[in-house]
Short mmCIF file of C-alpha atoms and ligand atoms in Angstrom, two decimals:
data_model
loop_
_atom_site.label_atom_id
_atom_site.label_comp_id
_atom_site.label_asym_id
_atom_site.label_seq_id
_atom_site.Cartn_x
_atom_site.Cartn_y
_atom_site.Cartn_z
CA MET P 1 -51.87 -27.25 -64.08
CA SER P 2 -54.35 -27.92 -66.86
CA CYS P 3 -57.69 -26.11 -67.16
CA ALA P 4 -59.54 -29.30 -66.15
CA GLU P 5 -57.39 -29.63 -63.03
CA LEU P 6 -57.82 -25.99 -62.08
CA SER P 7 -61.62 -26.22 -62.38
CA ALA P 8 -61.84 -29.38 -60.24
CA GLY P 9 -62.55 -27.55 -56.95
CA ILE P 10 -60.26 -25.66 -54.58
CA GLY P 11 -59.45 -28.72 -52.43
CA HIS P 12 -58.06 -30.53 -55.44
CA VAL P 13 -56.30 -27.40 -56.73
CA TRP P 14 -54.65 -26.95 -53.31
CA ARG P 15 -53.43 -30.58 -53.33
CA LEU P 16 -51.97 -30.26 -56.81
CA ALA P 17 -50.24 -26.96 -56.05
CA SER P 18 -48.76 -28.54 -52.89
CA GLN P 19 -46.81 -30.89 -55.13
CA ARG P 20 -45.13 -27.87 -56.75
CA VAL P 21 -44.61 -25.55 -53.77
CA ASP P 22 -44.78 -25.71 -49.96
CA ARG P 23 -48.30 -26.69 -48.83
CA LEU P 24 -48.66 -23.63 -46.61
CA ASP P 25 -47.49 -21.30 -49.39
CA ALA P 26 -50.01 -22.93 -51.75
CA ARG P 27 -52.72 -22.33 -49.17
CA PHE P 28 -51.85 -18.65 -48.71
CA LEU P 29 -51.77 -18.11 -52.47
CA LEU P 30 -55.09 -19.90 -52.91
CA GLN P 31 -56.71 -17.85 -50.14
CA HIS P 32 -55.24 -14.69 -51.67
CA VAL P 33 -56.66 -15.43 -55.11
CA SER P 34 -60.02 -16.91 -54.06
CA GLY P 35 -60.74 -14.69 -51.05
CA CYS P 36 -61.65 -17.86 -49.10
CA THR P 37 -60.82 -18.33 -45.44
CA LEU P 38 -59.01 -21.49 -44.31
CA ALA P 39 -62.31 -22.77 -42.89
CA GLU P 40 -63.97 -22.31 -46.29
CA LEU P 41 -61.13 -24.09 -48.08
CA ILE P 42 -61.58 -27.08 -45.79
CA ALA P 43 -65.38 -27.06 -45.52
CA HIS P 44 -66.04 -26.47 -49.24
CA PRO P 45 -63.28 -28.18 -51.23
CA GLU P 46 -65.71 -28.49 -54.14
CA ARG P 47 -65.91 -24.68 -54.59
CA GLU P 48 -64.53 -23.71 -57.99
CA LEU P 49 -62.19 -20.92 -58.98
CA SER P 50 -63.28 -18.63 -61.81
CA ALA P 51 -61.23 -18.90 -65.00
CA GLU P 52 -59.53 -15.62 -64.16
CA GLN P 53 -58.74 -16.75 -60.58
CA ALA P 54 -57.42 -20.10 -61.83
CA ASP P 55 -55.14 -18.33 -64.26
CA ARG P 56 -53.83 -15.96 -61.60
CA PHE P 57 -53.29 -18.79 -59.14
CA ASP P 58 -51.35 -20.85 -61.67
CA GLY P 59 -49.16 -17.83 -62.44
CA LEU P 60 -48.44 -17.19 -58.75
CA VAL P 61 -47.59 -20.84 -58.07
CA SER P 62 -45.16 -20.79 -61.01
CA ARG P 63 -43.48 -17.66 -59.65
CA ARG P 64 -43.22 -19.22 -56.18
CA GLU P 65 -41.77 -22.33 -57.81
CA ALA P 66 -39.12 -20.11 -59.41
CA GLY P 67 -38.12 -18.87 -55.92
CA GLU P 68 -39.95 -15.54 -55.70
CA PRO P 69 -40.67 -14.80 -52.02
CA LEU P 70 -44.24 -15.38 -50.87
CA ALA P 71 -44.43 -11.86 -49.41
CA TYR P 72 -43.99 -10.26 -52.85
CA LEU P 73 -46.63 -12.55 -54.34
CA LEU P 74 -49.11 -11.71 -51.59
CA GLY P 75 -48.03 -8.04 -51.40
CA THR P 76 -47.89 -8.15 -47.60
CA ALA P 77 -45.73 -9.44 -44.74
CA PHE P 78 -45.98 -9.49 -40.97
CA PHE P 79 -43.66 -7.67 -38.55
CA CYS P 80 -44.14 -7.38 -34.78
CA GLY P 81 -47.56 -8.96 -35.27
CA LEU P 82 -48.79 -6.34 -37.74
CA GLU P 83 -49.36 -6.69 -41.46
CA PHE P 84 -47.43 -4.36 -43.78
CA ALA P 85 -47.57 -3.81 -47.52
CA VAL P 86 -44.41 -4.85 -49.35
CA SER P 87 -43.30 -4.61 -52.97
CA PRO P 88 -40.09 -5.64 -54.72
CA ALA P 89 -38.88 -2.07 -54.03
CA VAL P 90 -38.45 -2.91 -50.34
CA LEU P 91 -36.79 -5.57 -48.23
CA ILE P 92 -39.16 -8.14 -46.75
CA PRO P 93 -39.36 -7.60 -42.96
CA ARG P 94 -37.15 -9.98 -40.95
CA PRO P 95 -37.97 -11.01 -37.38
CA GLU P 96 -34.45 -10.06 -36.23
CA THR P 97 -35.29 -6.40 -36.91
CA GLU P 98 -37.63 -6.56 -33.91
CA VAL P 99 -34.48 -6.26 -31.74
CA LEU P 100 -33.83 -2.86 -33.31
CA VAL P 101 -37.35 -1.72 -32.49
CA GLU P 102 -37.20 -3.06 -28.93
CA GLN P 103 -33.89 -1.38 -28.04
CA SER P 104 -35.07 1.90 -29.54
CA ARG P 105 -38.39 1.72 -27.70
CA ARG P 106 -36.61 1.16 -24.37
CA ARG P 107 -34.35 4.18 -24.79
CA VAL P 108 -37.20 6.43 -25.84
CA GLN P 109 -39.17 5.28 -22.80
CA GLU P 110 -36.20 6.10 -20.52
CA LEU P 111 -35.83 9.47 -22.18
CA LEU P 112 -39.49 10.22 -21.65
CA GLN P 113 -39.30 9.32 -17.98
CA MET P 114 -36.30 11.64 -17.59
CA ARG P 115 -38.06 14.45 -19.45
CA CYS P 116 -41.20 14.07 -17.35
CA GLN P 117 -39.15 14.38 -14.16
CA GLU P 118 -37.40 17.47 -15.58
CA GLN P 119 -40.77 18.87 -16.51
CA VAL P 120 -42.12 18.43 -12.99
CA GLN P 121 -38.96 19.96 -11.47
CA SER P 122 -38.90 22.95 -13.80
CA ARG P 123 -42.72 23.29 -13.78
CA ALA P 124 -42.64 23.48 -17.56
CA LEU P 125 -45.96 23.16 -19.30
CA ALA P 126 -45.01 20.34 -21.63
CA CYS P 127 -42.41 17.66 -22.01
CA ILE P 128 -40.28 17.97 -25.17
CA ALA P 129 -41.25 15.26 -27.66
CA PRO P 130 -38.40 12.82 -28.40
CA ARG P 131 -37.19 13.17 -32.00
CA ILE P 132 -36.46 9.93 -33.82
CA VAL P 133 -35.12 9.39 -37.33
CA ASP P 134 -35.15 6.05 -39.19
CA LEU P 135 -32.52 6.08 -41.94
CA GLY P 136 -33.15 3.76 -44.90
CA THR P 137 -36.72 3.11 -43.85
CA GLY P 138 -37.68 0.78 -46.73
CA SER P 139 -41.26 -0.38 -46.09
CA GLY P 140 -41.30 1.86 -43.00
CA ILE P 141 -41.70 -0.97 -40.46
CA VAL P 142 -39.21 0.38 -37.90
CA ALA P 143 -40.47 3.97 -38.00
CA ILE P 144 -44.10 2.85 -37.92
CA MET P 145 -43.61 0.48 -35.00
CA LEU P 146 -41.77 3.21 -33.07
CA ALA P 147 -44.53 5.69 -33.85
CA ARG P 148 -47.05 3.21 -32.46
CA LEU P 149 -45.00 2.26 -29.40
CA CYS P 150 -43.90 5.82 -28.58
CA PRO P 151 -46.94 7.93 -29.47
CA THR P 152 -45.45 11.16 -28.14
CA ALA P 153 -42.34 10.91 -30.33
CA GLU P 154 -41.82 12.89 -33.54
CA LEU P 155 -40.85 10.45 -36.28
CA THR P 156 -38.88 11.16 -39.45
CA ALA P 157 -38.15 8.40 -41.97
CA VAL P 158 -35.66 8.73 -44.80
CA ASP P 159 -35.02 6.63 -47.88
CA VAL P 160 -33.13 7.18 -51.11
CA SER P 161 -35.71 5.16 -53.05
CA VAL P 162 -38.90 6.94 -54.11
CA ALA P 163 -40.55 3.56 -54.73
CA ALA P 164 -39.74 2.46 -51.16
CA LEU P 165 -41.15 5.73 -49.74
CA TYR P 166 -44.38 5.08 -51.62
CA VAL P 167 -44.75 1.73 -49.80
CA ALA P 168 -43.71 3.25 -46.45
CA ARG P 169 -46.27 6.07 -46.75
CA ALA P 170 -49.02 3.58 -47.53
CA ASN P 171 -48.02 1.56 -44.46
CA ALA P 172 -48.07 4.65 -42.24
CA VAL P 173 -51.62 5.40 -43.40
CA ARG P 174 -52.61 1.75 -42.91
CA HIS P 175 -51.41 1.85 -39.30
CA GLY P 176 -52.68 5.34 -38.54
CA VAL P 177 -49.38 7.04 -37.65
CA GLN P 178 -47.95 10.44 -38.50
CA ILE P 179 -44.43 10.27 -39.91
CA ARG P 180 -42.47 12.85 -41.88
CA PHE P 181 -41.01 11.05 -44.91
CA LEU P 182 -37.95 12.48 -46.66
CA GLU P 183 -36.23 11.35 -49.83
CA GLY P 184 -32.46 11.36 -49.57
CA ASP P 185 -29.21 9.52 -49.15
CA TRP P 186 -28.70 8.87 -45.40
CA TYR P 187 -28.24 12.31 -43.76
CA ALA P 188 -28.36 14.37 -46.97
CA SER P 189 -31.97 15.55 -46.58
CA LEU P 190 -31.66 16.41 -42.87
CA GLY P 191 -29.72 19.69 -43.08
CA LYS P 192 -28.51 20.55 -39.58
CA GLU P 193 -31.37 18.77 -37.79
CA ARG P 194 -30.64 16.83 -34.62
CA PHE P 195 -32.43 13.89 -33.03
CA ASP P 196 -32.61 12.03 -29.75
CA LEU P 197 -32.42 8.68 -31.55
CA ILE P 198 -31.05 7.53 -34.88
CA VAL P 199 -32.14 4.06 -35.89
CA SER P 200 -31.24 2.13 -39.03
CA ASN P 201 -31.40 -1.25 -40.71
CA PRO P 202 -28.96 -0.45 -43.51
CA PRO P 203 -27.69 -2.68 -46.33
CA TYR P 204 -24.89 -4.74 -44.79
CA VAL P 205 -24.50 -8.02 -46.67
CA ALA P 206 -20.95 -8.13 -48.12
CA ASP P 207 -20.99 -7.88 -51.91
CA GLY P 208 -19.63 -11.35 -52.68
CA ASP P 209 -21.63 -13.13 -49.94
CA LEU P 210 -23.20 -16.30 -51.37
CA HIS P 211 -26.24 -15.62 -49.22
CA LEU P 212 -27.21 -12.95 -51.79
CA GLN P 213 -27.90 -15.78 -54.27
CA GLN P 214 -30.11 -17.78 -51.87
CA ASP P 215 -33.47 -17.83 -50.09
CA GLY P 216 -35.23 -15.38 -52.37
CA LEU P 217 -32.62 -12.63 -51.83
CA PRO P 218 -32.07 -12.28 -55.62
CA PHE P 219 -35.65 -10.94 -55.80
CA GLU P 220 -35.07 -8.29 -53.12
CA PRO P 221 -33.64 -4.83 -53.92
CA ARG P 222 -29.85 -5.12 -53.97
CA LEU P 223 -29.70 -1.48 -52.86
CA ALA P 224 -31.29 -2.50 -49.55
CA LEU P 225 -29.07 -5.53 -49.00
CA SER P 226 -25.55 -4.59 -49.97
CA ASP P 227 -23.42 -1.43 -50.07
CA GLY P 228 -22.27 -2.54 -53.53
CA VAL P 229 -18.54 -2.18 -52.77
CA VAL P 230 -16.91 -4.95 -54.78
CA GLY P 231 -14.84 -7.14 -52.47
CA GLY P 232 -15.84 -4.94 -49.50
CA ASP P 233 -16.83 -6.01 -45.99
CA GLY P 234 -20.44 -4.83 -46.23
CA LEU P 235 -19.84 -2.14 -43.61
CA GLY P 236 -19.77 0.85 -45.99
CA CYS P 237 -23.20 2.19 -45.05
CA ILE P 238 -22.68 1.46 -41.35
CA ARG P 239 -19.48 3.59 -41.47
CA THR P 240 -21.36 6.44 -43.17
CA LEU P 241 -24.13 6.25 -40.56
CA ILE P 242 -21.76 6.23 -37.58
CA ASP P 243 -19.51 8.98 -39.05
CA GLY P 244 -22.44 11.32 -39.58
CA ALA P 245 -24.18 10.67 -36.28
CA LYS P 246 -22.35 13.31 -34.22
CA ASN P 247 -23.75 16.06 -36.47
CA HIS P 248 -27.31 14.81 -36.08
CA LEU P 249 -27.63 13.56 -32.49
CA PHE P 250 -28.32 15.75 -29.49
CA PRO P 251 -25.85 15.34 -26.62
CA GLY P 252 -26.78 12.09 -24.90
CA GLY P 253 -28.66 10.87 -28.00
CA TRP P 254 -28.66 7.20 -28.95
CA MET P 255 -27.94 5.34 -32.17
CA PHE P 256 -28.97 1.76 -32.94
CA ILE P 257 -27.90 -0.11 -36.06
CA GLU P 258 -28.81 -3.58 -37.30
CA HIS P 259 -25.88 -5.46 -38.82
CA GLY P 260 -24.74 -8.83 -40.14
CA TYR P 261 -24.20 -11.94 -38.02
CA ASP P 262 -20.41 -11.35 -37.95
CA GLN P 263 -20.25 -7.54 -37.82
CA ALA P 264 -20.91 -6.78 -34.14
CA VAL P 265 -17.25 -6.42 -33.10
CA GLN P 266 -16.44 -4.10 -36.01
CA THR P 267 -19.60 -2.05 -35.49
CA ARG P 268 -18.77 -1.58 -31.79
CA GLU P 269 -15.22 -0.52 -32.75
CA LEU P 270 -16.62 2.04 -35.17
CA LEU P 271 -18.99 3.36 -32.49
CA HIS P 272 -16.15 3.65 -29.95
CA ALA P 273 -13.91 5.38 -32.51
CA ALA P 274 -16.69 7.91 -33.22
CA GLY P 275 -16.83 8.85 -29.51
CA PHE P 276 -19.96 6.90 -28.53
CA THR P 277 -20.30 5.74 -24.92
CA ASP P 278 -22.40 2.87 -23.48
CA VAL P 279 -21.57 0.87 -26.62
CA ASP P 280 -23.18 -2.55 -26.61
CA SER P 281 -24.73 -5.23 -28.85
CA TRP P 282 -27.98 -7.15 -28.53
CA CYS P 283 -28.85 -10.63 -29.76
CA ASP P 284 -31.66 -11.74 -32.02
CA GLY P 285 -33.81 -14.82 -31.46
CA ALA P 286 -31.04 -17.01 -32.88
CA ALA P 287 -28.63 -15.71 -30.19
CA ILE P 288 -26.63 -13.79 -32.82
CA GLU P 289 -25.46 -10.26 -31.99
CA ARG P 290 -27.68 -8.40 -34.44
CA VAL P 291 -27.98 -4.82 -33.25
CA SER P 292 -25.27 -2.54 -31.86
CA GLY P 293 -25.61 0.91 -30.49
CA GLY P 294 -24.32 3.59 -28.24
CA ARG P 295 -24.83 7.04 -26.89
CA GLN P 296 -23.29 10.41 -27.59
CA PRO P 297 -21.68 11.85 -24.45
CA PRO P 298 -24.33 13.73 -22.49
CA GLY P 299 -24.15 17.52 -22.50
CA ASN P 300 -26.50 20.10 -21.09
CA PRO P 301 -30.12 18.99 -21.08
CA ARG P 302 -31.85 19.94 -24.28
CA ASN P 303 -34.08 22.98 -24.20
CA PHE P 304 -36.50 24.63 -26.56
CA SER P 305 -34.01 27.18 -27.89
CA LYS P 306 -31.81 24.37 -29.19
CA LEU P 307 -34.59 23.02 -31.34
N1 LIG O 401 -30.68 -9.68 -42.55
C1 LIG O 401 -30.90 -9.65 -43.96
C2 LIG O 401 -30.39 -10.91 -44.61
O1 LIG O 401 -29.33 -11.36 -44.29
C3 LIG O 401 -30.27 -8.46 -44.63
C4 LIG O 401 -30.88 -7.21 -44.17
C5 LIG O 401 -30.06 -6.01 -44.51
O2 LIG O 401 -29.14 -6.02 -45.31
N2 LIG O 401 -30.38 -4.96 -43.88
O3 LIG O 401 -31.08 -11.45 -45.43
#
């Protein structure tokens, strides 16, 4: 866009940008740069951008035109109705990940009900807080949503990427939740700690999958998308997670993993082979089995000395 075009008022600027990128994307970028609400854009199309704003807007439209995801340009994305900070160090939240949150929330709720009954029966003073760990937390969306939905739970979130943890910490502050963040490769930073629930949205796209070249995925961190095994099936990280679970789950503890559209059968097989019971899969909004999980065989109820 020329300087004259960019100084012709935001209504005109919006129209011109809509010829280069999606109209809605152009609107979000224009609102982001100008600080105007949608009502202001419509009611005052004659309002002008400053030279600096015009320059920034033109740059953002060009990047969008080149395929960069809108979320990275805006620096935020929505998940479960809340706004989260994102950067190119983290995967952009996908709606299908809500299934992972919902299944986890249900199990924690069940666990809490059980614990409360035990508490009443044993006349204990307090119910033991459920311990949850989110492995490969990225922007922290899963851990943060669980912390909000299960306020009595103790949340730990792990990621191997320091840059991702920076984003996740900022999101935890933004949404007012307490989470212990640890840097490490899957279970490596957890020592001998055990949890009631392990939850993960790991990298699972098979290395050669053409999908990695489409829909803005080339701009997302490859580390968060694919296990990097050349010619592999994309299940490398899922295997590691399932293999290690028995050393980090309490008896009766649950594990939920998000996986690819065609990986439910294999993930269930891996869970069965690792001794999980109640193995099942749950569909996303597109009716695709997207999350699988199971439970470690129950043992004696947990007590304080086992902590
Ligand atoms: N579901 C994402 C996609 O296919 C990938 C997410 C992931 O690897 N965890 O784009």
